[in-house]
Amino acid sequence: MADIFKVVALSLIEGITEFLPISSTGHLVVGAAILQFDVMGAVFEVFIQFGAAVAVVAYYRQTLLSQLTSLHLEPDIRRFWLLIILALIPAAAVGFIFDEQILTLLFSPVVVASSLIVGGVAFLLVERSPRFYRSSVEGAGHLTQVTTRQAIIVGIIQILALIPGMSRSGTTIVGGMLAGMNRRIATEFSFFLAIPILGGATLYRLATSLPSMPRDGLALLLFGAALSGIVAWFTIDWLLKFVSRNSFVVFGYYRIVAGLVILAAAANGALS
């Protein structure tokens, strides 16, 4: 029963935070430390992230199906997916090369807290800058208008997301806005970029974690994946509506406050 409660809590954290620019990995690191949940280790995180990856595919299922059926006829669609591939290469390459070092050295509450604060300050600076504010409102209004330069900028900045607490969605959204996309297009580009990123990372970690996968805990893993996926679907829908009317300032302040709270807890020995 205790494990079920922990699975529900962490699955909800993953579903809520995966697509918000506040770092799902950072929240999971802190959540697991608070709950002292390490029964299934990295295998559990793989499953609940898989649920989030399925959620974004399910949310955009009609768009993806339409793109698939017209891929051979529409050069703009082919170009868009080539830009997605281009944008995922930098982080995928760095993550593959330094995967072990990242897992060993960077997964701690203090790193998460510091990254949350740095990312929060970045959001506030971007939103408060008149130049970037104009582009965040008036930038490219459709995904097919994303340029090669913009995709490259997003891809390079996404490398920072390998640091727990920086946030994959946060770095790609800020990167998109810095490159001249408006808020909604930067957010949607981040969602589409999540499909190969989360899908590829999930398959890789699943393959490397198979030997340690607990057969008797499979039902719990599948339950966690389903719960995180359902919550992630609603989070995607909410965020797209939110950015149509609001800036990311609130997320910037949240990140800074959360980072300071985690640092205080770590300093007092409440987190390790």
JSON list of C-alpha atoms in Angstrom, two decimals, residues 25 91 93-108 111 159-164 205:
[
{"chain": "A", "resi": 25, "resn": "THR", "atom": "CA", "xyz": [13.28, 15.33, -13.57]},
{"chain": "A", "resi": 91, "resn": "ALA", "atom": "CA", "xyz": [21.19, 17.12, -26.73]},
{"chain": "A", "resi": 93, "resn": "ALA", "atom": "CA", "xyz": [24.55, 13.35, -28.78]},
{"chain": "A", "resi": 94, "resn": "VAL", "atom": "CA", "xyz": [25.76, 14.97, -25.56]},
{"chain": "A", "resi": 95, "resn": "GLY", "atom": "CA", "xyz": [23.36, 12.89, -23.47]},
{"chain": "A", "resi": 96, "resn": "PHE", "atom": "CA", "xyz": [24.49, 9.65, -25.08]},
{"chain": "A", "resi": 97, "resn": "ILE", "atom": "CA", "xyz": [28.18, 10.44, -24.60]},
{"chain": "A", "resi": 98, "resn": "PHE", "atom": "CA", "xyz": [27.95, 11.70, -21.02]},
{"chain": "A", "resi": 99, "resn": "ASP", "atom": "CA", "xyz": [24.95, 9.71, -19.76]},
{"chain": "A", "resi": 100, "resn": "GLU", "atom": "CA", "xyz": [26.82, 7.95, -16.96]},
{"chain": "A", "resi": 101, "resn": "GLN", "atom": "CA", "xyz": [28.54, 11.13, -15.74]},
{"chain": "A", "resi": 102, "resn": "ILE", "atom": "CA", "xyz": [25.24, 13.02, -15.71]},
{"chain": "A", "resi": 103, "resn": "LEU", "atom": "CA", "xyz": [23.49, 10.32, -13.69]},
{"chain": "A", "resi": 104, "resn": "THR", "atom": "CA", "xyz": [26.41, 10.04, -11.25]},
{"chain": "A", "resi": 105, "resn": "LEU", "atom": "CA", "xyz": [27.32, 13.69, -10.70]},
{"chain": "A", "resi": 106, "resn": "LEU", "atom": "CA", "xyz": [24.24, 15.82, -11.31]},
{"chain": "A", "resi": 107, "resn": "PHE", "atom": "CA", "xyz": [21.25, 14.02, -9.81]},
{"chain": "A", "resi": 108, "resn": "SER", "atom": "CA", "xyz": [21.05, 15.75, -6.42]},
{"chain": "A", "resi": 111, "resn": "VAL", "atom": "CA", "xyz": [21.86, 20.73, -8.42]},
{"chain": "A", "resi": 159, "resn": "ILE", "atom": "CA", "xyz": [21.64, 20.66, -24.09]},
{"chain": "A", "resi": 160, "resn": "LEU", "atom": "CA", "xyz": [21.15, 22.51, -20.81]},
{"chain": "A", "resi": 161, "resn": "ALA", "atom": "CA", "xyz": [18.11, 20.30, -20.16]},
{"chain": "A", "resi": 162, "resn": "LEU", "atom": "CA", "xyz": [20.49, 17.42, -19.43]},
{"chain": "A", "resi": 163, "resn": "ILE", "atom": "CA", "xyz": [21.13, 19.15, -16.09]},
{"chain": "A", "resi": 164, "resn": "PRO", "atom": "CA", "xyz": [18.38, 18.08, -13.66]},
{"chain": "A", "resi": 205, "resn": "ARG", "atom": "CA", "xyz": [16.59, 3.33, -20.90]}
]
